[in-house]
């Protein structure tokens, strides 16, 4: 499969497109107001502990407190860590004994479990490294006001704040440094036993005591010098975090991970990527310098785009981005899929789009479903849809055909870097999927919530608004003897009230024996209005609302 990374940069936005066989597969967008947060490390304070939901809320200085589930807390919170000890600045994590937690690598992702950094002021009860695979259950004794080092794992979604973990990890080009885990793990995608042993030996030779690491897939075949350079840089970064933790008052940001563009180059620019094309000279030089340092053998794959034609137009990306805003996605067969997002889940409906003869209905449905399965997997990655996903495929009668759909989904989802769980089709032809949600849906980078409908796609009818206004006036007249009001409404409602002869406004004034002056305000939603008393010289809307 041919992979390319195309980067379009402007003063206000960076857009990174991952192409697979010439088609857009993933899209990353970074704007000044929506910078990447995953990977950032904060020294926070426990704001609230809620045992009922097995979680705590951590004040990290953001608008909303971070969510820390007890399952994301490291091996023990009662153990003292030398990182926070101000009396003895010479003691460092490599001299302190830290319990070792288990680690795993799934789907090519480095999933780590490390020792949390928590200020407790209690002496250590640790007794060095544990046996391989043994992990003691976390002792959850968080207290309000307690300081704790946490790392963001999920960006805020809707009204939910960031999700954090106390299991700290620092990703590099070839390694992931685990400051409090003494084990060395290797990505499951590395199959060569000799290569695994070589890489372990290289890392072990320089890794400080008490530290651990995960060796990434891209490290395969790389020279010892490059591996050591990456590890030394990660250790240097960690030392800076140590200093910041000792000097910064909580809450404080103690480590900012790479920007989106840099992280994409770090994590995705591997042997399978044929070239990286950038249309910004400054960014091109930065990427080139990074690649020169980390993978000089891949330097010739970084290209600067000079043509007049916009880079995303040249590679056909812009057209695909425009299609992202649509709920309907057409299939080559003539069928289509509808993608609907709700608060709880994303629902996808598959439609044949045209009539199929009854004797060929099963075969046509199977073909459309298979094509839809491939496109749905692409759209999940492209739109970065996370959480619960329910797909309503076209009904099939043959169980063998249903299994073909399930197998096709599993095959296509292997391309996904996020963790995905998929279940077979139910009796109703529904497929259930859960997909790891890390950042906001990419559509939110290009859009804002509708100020009129609030995201529902529906607004209250003009007739309903008129009825509300009349009921308000009726309540007003039952208690007041005033005869002059000023009514402020949306321009569309103003036209509805004043249009025709006799107008609705005129009828309303006759019915209630009150003079109403209409004032337009485009900032008011369709279903809201304001009444101003001329006699009292004040807004009296709230006084007579139901």
XYZ file of N, CA and C in Angstrom, residues 160-403:
732
model
N -17.444 17.474 28.215
C -16.545 16.688 29.059
C -15.126 17.264 28.992
N -14.464 17.298 30.147
C -13.094 17.767 30.191
C -12.125 16.703 29.710
N -10.833 16.996 29.827
C -9.809 16.047 29.390
C -9.800 14.837 30.318
N -9.355 13.711 29.785
C -9.139 12.522 30.611
C -7.636 12.376 30.818
N -7.234 12.018 32.024
C -5.809 11.943 32.350
C -5.472 10.600 32.979
N -4.196 10.332 33.040
C -3.679 9.147 33.713
C -2.475 9.566 34.547
N -2.221 8.828 35.610
C -1.011 9.088 36.398
C 0.138 8.195 35.936
N -0.121 7.366 34.925
C 0.911 6.476 34.380
C 1.641 7.230 33.269
N 2.718 7.876 33.622
C 3.420 8.800 32.721
C 4.267 8.037 31.698
N 4.244 8.530 30.449
C 5.110 7.984 29.402
C 5.522 9.111 28.463
N 6.750 9.030 27.961
C 7.270 10.049 27.045
C 7.603 9.392 25.705
N 6.837 9.658 24.650
C 7.106 9.034 23.356
C 8.231 9.732 22.591
N 9.076 8.927 21.999
C 10.112 9.434 21.110
C 9.946 8.812 19.742
N 10.957 8.978 18.908
C 10.880 8.440 17.547
C 10.938 6.910 17.551
N 11.855 6.354 18.337
C 12.064 4.902 18.346
C 11.643 4.242 19.647
N 11.462 5.063 20.716
C 11.174 4.514 22.042
C 10.067 5.296 22.720
N 9.472 4.676 23.719
C 8.600 5.371 24.670
C 9.247 5.187 26.036
N 9.630 6.284 26.666
C 10.299 6.218 27.967
C 9.264 6.123 29.074
N 9.481 5.155 29.980
C 8.607 4.955 31.137
C 9.401 5.289 32.392
N 9.258 6.498 32.921
C 10.123 6.940 34.020
C 10.067 6.098 35.275
N 8.963 5.339 35.502
C 8.853 4.584 36.744
C 8.499 3.128 36.523
N 8.947 2.585 35.420
C 8.708 1.168 35.138
C 10.045 0.573 34.700
N 10.551 -0.378 35.463
C 11.884 -0.906 35.202
C 11.984 -1.921 34.087
N 10.911 -2.149 33.316
C 10.951 -3.182 32.286
C 11.194 -2.585 30.900
N 11.682 -3.420 30.002
C 11.871 -3.026 28.605
C 10.952 -3.894 27.753
N 10.001 -3.265 27.093
C 9.066 -3.975 26.232
C 9.357 -3.708 24.770
N 8.824 -4.560 23.915
C 9.017 -4.424 22.469
C 7.667 -4.531 21.785
N 7.447 -3.710 20.769
C 6.193 -3.742 20.019
C 5.932 -5.135 19.464
N 4.681 -5.567 19.509
C 4.313 -6.891 19.004
C 4.522 -7.004 17.498
N 4.597 -5.871 16.818
C 4.788 -5.905 15.369
C 6.230 -6.253 14.986
N 7.119 -6.246 15.973
C 8.497 -6.675 15.719
C 8.569 -8.184 15.934
N 8.772 -8.930 14.849
C 8.712 -10.393 14.927
C 10.084 -11.054 15.023
N 11.131 -10.391 14.526
C 12.474 -10.979 14.480
C 13.055 -11.061 15.894
N 13.298 -12.302 16.359
C 13.794 -12.506 17.719
C 15.182 -11.879 17.919
N 16.064 -12.062 16.946
C 17.426 -11.514 17.058
C 17.413 -9.994 17.127
N 16.536 -9.378 16.321
C 16.431 -7.920 16.316
C 15.885 -7.415 17.647
N 14.913 -8.144 18.182
C 14.371 -7.779 19.490
C 15.469 -7.798 20.556
N 16.276 -8.863 20.525
C 17.345 -9.011 21.520
C 18.385 -7.905 21.379
N 18.697 -7.541 20.110
C 19.675 -6.472 19.872
C 19.171 -5.140 20.423
N 17.917 -4.851 20.126
C 17.351 -3.573 20.563
C 17.257 -3.495 22.080
N 16.865 -4.603 22.706
C 16.807 -4.632 24.171
C 18.188 -4.353 24.767
N 19.196 -4.952 24.169
C 20.563 -4.791 24.668
C 21.030 -3.343 24.546
N 20.718 -2.716 23.419
C 21.117 -1.319 23.194
C 20.448 -0.411 24.221
N 19.139 -0.606 24.418
C 18.391 0.239 25.349
C 18.849 0.010 26.779
N 19.043 -1.258 27.141
C 19.449 -1.578 28.511
C 20.809 -0.983 28.864
N 21.679 -0.844 27.869
C 23.034 -0.354 28.125
C 23.062 1.106 28.557
N 22.017 1.873 28.232
C 22.019 3.304 28.540
C 20.877 3.720 29.455
N 19.890 2.851 29.628
C 18.711 3.191 30.426
C 19.083 3.305 31.899
N 18.785 4.436 32.551
C 19.102 4.598 33.973
C 18.323 3.598 34.828
N 18.845 3.231 35.992
C 18.143 2.310 36.885
C 16.776 2.866 37.281
N 15.782 1.980 37.348
C 14.443 2.397 37.725
C 13.582 2.845 36.560
N 14.181 3.084 35.394
C 13.443 3.506 34.213
C 13.104 2.296 33.346
N 12.052 2.449 32.554
C 11.691 1.423 31.588
C 11.483 2.044 30.223
N 11.217 1.204 29.229
C 11.018 1.719 27.868
C 10.233 0.710 27.045
N 9.513 1.227 26.072
C 8.866 0.415 25.052
C 9.587 0.709 23.733
N 10.046 -0.314 23.077
C 10.736 -0.147 21.792
C 9.697 -0.177 20.679
N 9.643 0.869 19.880
C 8.621 0.999 18.848
C 9.007 0.233 17.581
N 8.004 -0.006 16.753
C 8.204 -0.784 15.525
C 9.231 -0.151 14.606
N 9.236 1.186 14.525
C 10.146 1.885 13.599
C 11.611 1.743 13.980
N 11.896 1.211 15.186
C 13.285 1.034 15.614
C 13.957 -0.142 14.906
N 13.154 -0.982 14.266
C 13.710 -2.171 13.611
C 14.755 -1.797 12.563
N 15.940 -2.368 12.710
C 17.012 -2.151 11.743
C 17.769 -0.858 11.909
N 17.414 -0.016 12.865
C 18.090 1.262 13.054
C 19.415 1.070 13.793
N 20.345 1.951 13.505
C 21.681 1.865 14.118
C 21.598 2.147 15.621
N 22.571 1.566 16.337
C 22.620 1.754 17.785
C 22.703 3.229 18.148
N 23.450 3.998 17.353
C 23.652 5.422 17.649
C 22.329 6.185 17.639
N 21.463 5.881 16.669
C 20.173 6.568 16.574
C 19.271 6.226 17.752
N 19.284 4.960 18.153
C 18.474 4.531 19.303
C 18.940 5.251 20.564
N 20.249 5.313 20.749
C 20.807 5.965 21.936
C 20.515 7.464 21.939
N 20.589 8.090 20.760
C 20.288 9.522 20.656
C 18.859 9.806 21.098
N 17.936 8.976 20.637
C 16.522 9.147 20.983
C 16.312 8.979 22.482
N 16.935 7.968 23.056
C 16.792 7.708 24.484
C 17.393 8.838 25.319
N 18.561 9.325 24.922
C 19.219 10.419 25.654
C 18.362 11.683 25.630
N 17.702 11.946 24.497
C 16.836 13.118 24.390
C 15.621 12.983 25.308
N 15.049 11.783 25.380
C 13.898 11.553 26.252
C 14.276 11.702 27.726
N 15.452 11.222 28.087
C 15.920 11.363 29.474
C 16.150 12.840 29.809
N 16.683 13.601 28.839
C 16.890 15.036 29.046
C 15.553 15.742 29.285
N 14.539 15.364 28.513
C 13.202 15.945 28.679
C 12.659 15.621 30.067
N 12.865 14.375 30.500
C 12.371 13.981 31.809
C 13.054 14.758 32.929
N 14.350 15.020 32.790
C 15.063 15.798 33.819
C 14.459 17.203 33.941
N 14.075 17.774 32.803
C 13.445 19.102 32.836
C 12.089 19.044 33.541
N 11.358 17.935 33.336
C 10.073 17.771 34.026
C 10.298 17.680 35.537
N 11.334 16.964 35.932
C 11.673 16.850 37.360
C 11.906 18.222 37.982
N 12.658 19.050 37.291
C 12.957 20.397 37.803
C 11.682 21.221 37.915
N 10.822 21.121 36.885
C 9.580 21.897 36.881
C 8.659 21.484 38.024
N 8.611 20.186 38.320
C 7.753 19.686 39.395
C 8.197 20.248 40.744
N 9.499 20.415 40.933
C 10.030 20.916 42.200
C 9.835 22.418 42.371
N 9.764 23.139 41.251
C 9.730 24.601 41.343
C 8.366 25.216 41.055
N 7.541 24.553 40.237
C 6.257 25.134 39.833
C 5.168 24.836 40.861
N 4.362 25.850 41.207
C 3.209 25.589 42.089
C 2.060 24.978 41.289
N 1.387 24.010 41.881
C 0.255 23.362 41.201
C -0.964 24.289 41.225
N -1.813 24.281 40.176
C -1.675 23.489 38.948
C -0.722 24.161 37.953
N 0.032 23.331 37.207
C 0.986 23.879 36.252
C 1.260 22.879 35.125
N 1.447 23.403 33.931
C 1.861 22.583 32.796
C 3.371 22.402 32.886
N 3.831 21.164 33.046
C 5.266 20.914 33.204
C 5.902 20.312 31.945
N 5.059 19.869 31.001
C 5.598 19.346 29.745
C 4.550 19.482 28.649
N 4.953 20.089 27.544
C 4.072 20.238 26.383
C 4.576 19.314 25.284
N 3.698 18.388 24.862
C 4.091 17.457 23.810
C 4.198 18.186 22.479
N 4.733 17.500 21.488
C 4.920 18.095 20.174
C 3.608 18.582 19.581
N 3.703 19.572 18.695
C 2.544 20.012 17.938
C 2.109 18.887 17.006
N 0.902 19.015 16.457
C 0.333 17.948 15.628
C 1.251 17.557 14.481
N 1.774 18.552 13.764
C 2.628 18.268 12.606
C 3.848 17.466 13.008
N 4.536 17.898 14.048
C 5.751 17.210 14.499
C 5.438 15.801 14.999
N 4.314 15.657 15.720
C 3.971 14.338 16.254
C 3.613 13.361 15.133
N 2.976 13.858 14.066
C 2.653 12.996 12.924
C 3.936 12.499 12.268
N 4.911 13.383 12.093
C 6.198 12.977 11.514
C 6.895 11.971 12.420
N 6.850 12.234 13.722
C 7.497 11.337 14.683
C 6.867 9.948 14.682
N 5.519 9.904 14.674
C 4.813 8.639 14.870
C 4.499 7.887 13.580
N 4.324 8.609 12.460
C 3.837 7.963 11.244
C 4.838 7.909 10.100
N 5.884 8.702 10.160
C 6.854 8.721 9.060
C 7.794 7.524 9.195
N 7.342 6.403 8.634
C 8.132 5.175 8.675
C 8.518 4.700 7.289
N 8.982 3.458 7.226
C 9.456 2.902 5.957
C 8.350 2.783 4.919
N 7.098 2.648 5.362
C 5.995 2.487 4.414
C 5.583 3.805 3.751
N 6.037 4.933 4.291
C 5.695 6.246 3.733
C 6.678 6.587 2.622
N 6.155 6.767 1.411
C 7.020 7.027 0.256
C 7.606 8.426 0.285
N 6.796 9.412 0.640
C 7.331 10.768 0.760
C 6.420 11.675 1.574
N 7.032 12.748 2.095
C 6.327 13.801 2.825
C 6.456 15.070 1.992
N 5.324 15.688 1.655
C 5.327 16.891 0.830
C 4.786 18.053 1.655
N 5.552 19.154 1.745
C 5.195 20.315 2.563
C 5.188 21.561 1.685
N 4.183 22.430 1.869
C 4.119 23.641 1.041
C 4.585 24.899 1.770
N 5.102 24.748 2.997
C 5.608 25.891 3.759
C 7.112 25.730 3.965
N 7.867 26.742 3.544
C 9.329 26.621 3.559
C 9.896 26.481 4.974
N 9.367 27.271 5.905
C 9.847 27.216 7.287
C 9.581 25.841 7.899
N 8.356 25.342 7.700
C 7.995 24.033 8.226
C 8.799 22.924 7.548
N 9.054 23.082 6.260
C 9.868 22.118 5.514
C 11.267 22.009 6.127
N 11.858 23.142 6.462
C 13.200 23.142 7.059
C 13.193 22.485 8.443
N 12.119 22.754 9.221
C 12.019 22.152 10.551
C 11.899 20.634 10.465
N 11.051 20.164 9.550
C 10.864 18.718 9.376
C 12.148 18.075 8.875
N 12.799 18.746 7.947
C 14.040 18.214 7.389
C 15.123 18.088 8.462
N 15.212 19.106 9.326
C 16.205 19.073 10.409
C 15.921 17.931 11.377
N 14.635 17.713 11.671
C 14.253 16.626 12.582
C 14.584 15.265 11.974
N 14.234 15.092 10.697
C 14.509 13.818 10.019
C 16.012 13.599 9.876
N 16.758 14.683 9.623
C 18.226 14.597 9.506
C 18.825 14.053 10.801
N 18.233 14.462 11.924
C 18.744 14.041 13.223
C 18.306 12.626 13.573
N 17.015 12.299 13.291
C 16.485 11.028 13.736
C 16.627 9.899 12.707
N 16.405 10.190 11.425
C 16.458 9.149 10.388
C 17.075 9.721 9.106
N 18.369 9.972 9.113
C 19.008 10.593 7.945
C 18.842 9.790 6.655
N 18.608 8.485 6.791
C 18.423 7.652 5.597
C 17.113 7.943 4.876
N 16.188 8.662 5.544
C 14.888 8.968 4.946
C 14.778 10.433 4.509
N 15.898 11.143 4.520
C 15.900 12.573 4.225
C 15.419 12.886 2.812
N 15.754 12.008 1.863
C 15.385 12.271 0.471
C 13.879 12.131 0.218
N 13.124 11.640 1.204
C 11.680 11.490 1.042
C 10.909 12.751 1.425
N 11.590 13.726 2.015
C 10.948 14.986 2.405
C 11.075 15.973 1.253
N 9.945 16.459 0.752
C 9.933 17.329 -0.429
C 9.256 18.662 -0.132
N 9.748 19.714 -0.794
C 9.131 21.035 -0.675
C 8.277 21.295 -1.912
N 7.014 21.617 -1.706
C 6.070 21.817 -2.809
C 6.131 23.276 -3.268
N 6.439 23.502 -4.554
C 6.632 24.856 -5.069
C 5.569 25.293 -6.070
N 4.741 24.392 -6.552
C 3.783 24.729 -7.612
C 2.757 25.766 -7.151
N 2.168 26.467 -8.148
C 1.144 27.479 -7.865
C -0.176 26.849 -7.416
N -0.513 25.737 -7.993
C -1.748 25.059 -7.628
C -1.701 24.650 -6.163
N -2.762 24.960 -5.375
C -2.776 24.569 -3.955
C -2.467 23.084 -3.791
N -1.663 22.770 -2.782
C -1.156 21.409 -2.610
C -2.282 20.393 -2.402
N -3.323 20.770 -1.664
C -4.424 19.833 -1.432
C -5.279 19.632 -2.681
N -5.311 20.644 -3.554
C -5.997 20.475 -4.841
C -5.205 19.526 -5.735
N -3.904 19.676 -5.693
C -3.014 18.854 -6.526
C -3.139 17.370 -6.191
N -3.314 17.056 -4.916
C -3.403 15.653 -4.499
C -4.848 15.194 -4.273
N -5.824 16.028 -4.634
C -7.234 15.640 -4.532
C -7.775 15.561 -3.121
N -7.100 16.242 -2.180
C -7.499 16.162 -0.773
C -8.652 17.114 -0.467
N -8.627 18.286 -1.078
C -9.628 19.318 -0.771
C -11.051 18.821 -1.020
N -11.226 18.081 -2.100
C -12.542 17.544 -2.443
C -13.031 16.573 -1.366
N -12.120 15.746 -0.852
C -12.488 14.800 0.208
C -12.830 15.520 1.512
N -12.140 16.632 1.781
C -12.410 17.388 3.009
C -13.807 17.998 2.958
N -14.184 18.511 1.788
C -15.528 19.088 1.638
C -16.605 18.027 1.895
N -16.323 16.799 1.464
C -17.288 15.706 1.652
C -17.435 15.331 3.126
N -16.441 15.692 3.959
C -16.492 15.375 5.384
C -17.669 16.053 6.086
N -18.103 17.184 5.570
C -19.174 17.932 6.210
C -20.546 17.339 5.916
N -20.598 16.413 4.981
C -21.887 15.829 4.587
C -22.200 14.577 5.392
N -23.470 14.379 5.707
C -23.903 13.159 6.399
C -23.938 11.977 5.433
N -24.154 12.276 4.139
C -24.295 11.217 3.143
C -22.971 10.987 2.419
N -22.568 9.720 2.325
C -21.356 9.338 1.593
C -21.749 8.341 0.511
N -21.508 8.693 -0.746
C -21.902 7.833 -1.862
C -20.900 6.715 -2.083
N -21.401 5.562 -2.509
C -20.568 4.411 -2.853
C -20.524 4.278 -4.374
N -19.488 3.657 -4.888
C -19.338 3.509 -6.337
C -20.476 2.691 -6.950
N -21.034 1.780 -6.188
C -22.095 0.910 -6.699
C -23.419 1.647 -6.891
N -23.501 2.871 -6.359
C -24.757 3.604 -6.412
C -25.451 3.661 -5.072
N -24.983 2.848 -4.110
C -25.523 2.898 -2.760
C -24.923 4.071 -1.997
N -25.307 4.214 -0.751
C -24.751 5.295 0.059
C -24.895 4.947 1.537
N -24.118 5.653 2.355
C -24.223 5.491 3.813
C -24.571 6.853 4.422
N -25.327 6.817 5.508
C -25.700 8.024 6.244
C -25.053 7.944 7.625
N -24.320 8.991 7.998
C -23.631 9.026 9.290
C -24.302 10.071 10.177
N -24.879 9.619 11.276
C -25.576 10.504 12.216
C -24.921 10.397 13.586
N -24.536 11.543 14.151
C -23.899 11.543 15.469
C -24.881 12.015 16.528
N -24.950 11.282 17.633
C -25.767 11.673 18.779
C -24.846 11.839 19.986
N -25.424 12.249 21.107
C -24.626 12.419 22.326
C -24.040 11.091 22.792
N -24.811 10.010 22.648
C -24.396 8.714 23.189
C -23.576 7.884 22.205
N -23.863 8.012 20.911
C -23.208 7.136 19.940
C -23.286 7.723 18.542
N -22.618 7.057 17.611
C -22.727 7.395 16.196
C -23.470 6.261 15.503
N -24.460 6.614 14.705
C -25.285 5.626 14.014
C -25.037 5.750 12.509
N -24.784 4.624 11.860
C -24.508 4.605 10.415
C -25.512 3.684 9.740
N -26.163 4.204 8.710
C -27.181 3.442 7.979
C -26.678 3.175 6.563
N -26.779 1.936 6.112
C -26.344 1.545 4.758
C -27.579 1.375 3.884
N -27.580 2.013 2.708
C -28.718 1.941 1.784
C -28.239 1.517 0.400
N -29.067 0.723 -0.274
C -28.694 0.239 -1.612
C -28.770 1.354 -2.650
N -29.683 2.304 -2.455
C -29.759 3.454 -3.337
C -30.480 3.202 -4.649
N -30.767 1.963 -4.976
C -31.493 1.669 -6.209
C -32.164 0.309 -6.084
N -33.170 0.083 -6.885
C -33.935 -1.160 -6.821
C -33.121 -2.325 -7.358
N -33.180 -3.455 -6.675
C -32.501 -4.672 -7.132
C -33.536 -5.770 -7.329
N -33.406 -6.518 -8.409
C -34.346 -7.618 -8.697
C -34.361 -8.599 -7.533
N -35.525 -9.168 -7.240
C -35.666 -10.012 -6.061
C -34.757 -11.228 -6.097
N -34.610 -11.822 -7.263
C -33.783 -13.048 -7.324
C -32.302 -12.744 -7.106
N -31.912 -11.478 -7.298
C -30.518 -11.116 -7.071
C -30.362 -10.239 -5.831
N -31.411 -10.137 -5.064
C -31.395 -9.201 -3.936
C -30.306 -9.542 -2.920
N -30.170 -10.814 -2.566
C -29.157 -11.218 -1.582
C -27.756 -10.891 -2.070
N -27.485 -11.182 -3.351
C -26.155 -10.929 -3.911
C -25.874 -9.431 -3.988
N -26.870 -8.663 -4.453
C -26.686 -7.206 -4.538
C -26.498 -6.582 -3.161
N -27.256 -7.070 -2.190
C -27.137 -6.565 -0.818
C -25.759 -6.872 -0.246
N -25.258 -8.079 -0.531
C -23.931 -8.457 -0.053
C -22.857 -7.549 -0.649
N -22.943 -7.311 -1.965
C -21.955 -6.455 -2.618
C -21.972 -5.039 -2.048
N -23.184 -4.497 -1.876
C -23.299 -3.144 -1.325
C -22.781 -3.094 0.110
N -23.099 -4.111 0.912
C -22.634 -4.152 2.300
C -21.116 -4.250 2.395
N -20.509 -5.052 1.532
C -19.045 -5.192 1.537
C -18.369 -3.870 1.170
N -18.922 -3.208 0.150
C -18.366 -1.911 -0.249
C -18.571 -0.883 0.863
N -19.751 -0.930 1.485
C -20.046 -0.014 2.594
C -19.124 -0.268 3.781
N -18.820 -1.527 4.064
C -17.939 -1.873 5.184
C -16.565 -1.240 5.003
N -16.029 -1.320 3.783
C -14.719 -0.721 3.509
C -14.763 0.797 3.656
N -15.836 1.407 3.150
C -15.956 2.869 3.219
C -16.194 3.338 4.655
N -16.960 2.571 5.418
C -17.218 2.940 6.813
C -15.918 2.939 7.614
N -15.095 1.924 7.425
C -13.805 1.862 8.130
C -12.938 3.064 7.771
N -12.989 3.454 6.513
C -12.233 4.643 6.073
C -12.784 5.910 6.721
N -14.109 6.026 6.777
C -14.729 7.211 7.358
C -14.483 7.303 8.863
N -14.436 6.165 9.548
C -14.148 6.178 10.988
C -12.783 6.787 11.253
N -11.808 6.413 10.447
C -10.458 6.962 10.602
C -10.410 8.416 10.151
N -11.034 8.686 9.011
C -10.968 10.015 8.416
C -11.642 11.062 9.298
N -12.816 10.740 9.819
C -13.554 11.674 10.670
C -13.152 11.554 12.132
N -12.336 10.547 12.437
C -11.891 10.251 13.805
C -13.099 10.104 14.733
N -14.002 9.219 14.323
C -15.210 8.953 15.106
C -14.873 7.965 16.216
N -15.177 8.327 17.450
C -14.872 7.454 18.579
C -16.109 7.114 19.380
N -15.949 6.265 20.387
C -17.054 5.867 21.238
C -17.813 4.679 20.664
N -19.111 4.627 20.916
C -19.951 3.521 20.449
C -20.473 3.845 19.050
N -20.346 2.883 18.137
C -20.803 3.045 16.756
C -21.715 1.874 16.425
N -22.907 2.161 15.923
C -23.858 1.122 15.525
C -24.117 1.263 14.030
N -23.931 0.155 13.298
C -24.108 0.169 11.840
C -25.305 -0.695 11.466
N -26.217 -0.123 10.700
C -27.396 -0.849 10.219
C -27.148 -1.234 8.762
N -26.678 -2.459 8.552
C -26.417 -2.955 7.199
C -27.728 -3.368 6.531
N -27.687 -3.490 5.203
C -28.846 -3.999 4.470
C -29.073 -5.446 4.902
N -30.331 -5.812 5.115
C -30.663 -7.144 5.623
C -30.142 -8.263 4.715
N -29.556 -9.277 5.353
C -29.081 -10.473 4.656
C -29.726 -11.690 5.302
N -30.035 -12.687 4.493
C -30.669 -13.894 5.023
C -29.655 -15.002 5.294
N -28.629 -15.086 4.473
C -27.638 -16.162 4.589
C -26.611 -15.826 5.674
N -26.445 -16.717 6.657
C -25.481 -16.498 7.744
C -24.052 -16.416 7.227
N -23.763 -17.142 6.141
C -22.408 -17.087 5.564
C -22.100 -15.686 5.047
N -23.093 -15.047 4.459
C -22.911 -13.680 3.963
C -22.725 -12.689 5.113
N -23.440 -12.938 6.206
C -23.268 -12.086 7.380
C -21.844 -12.190 7.931
N -21.312 -13.403 7.912
C -19.938 -13.591 8.393
C -18.931 -12.902 7.479
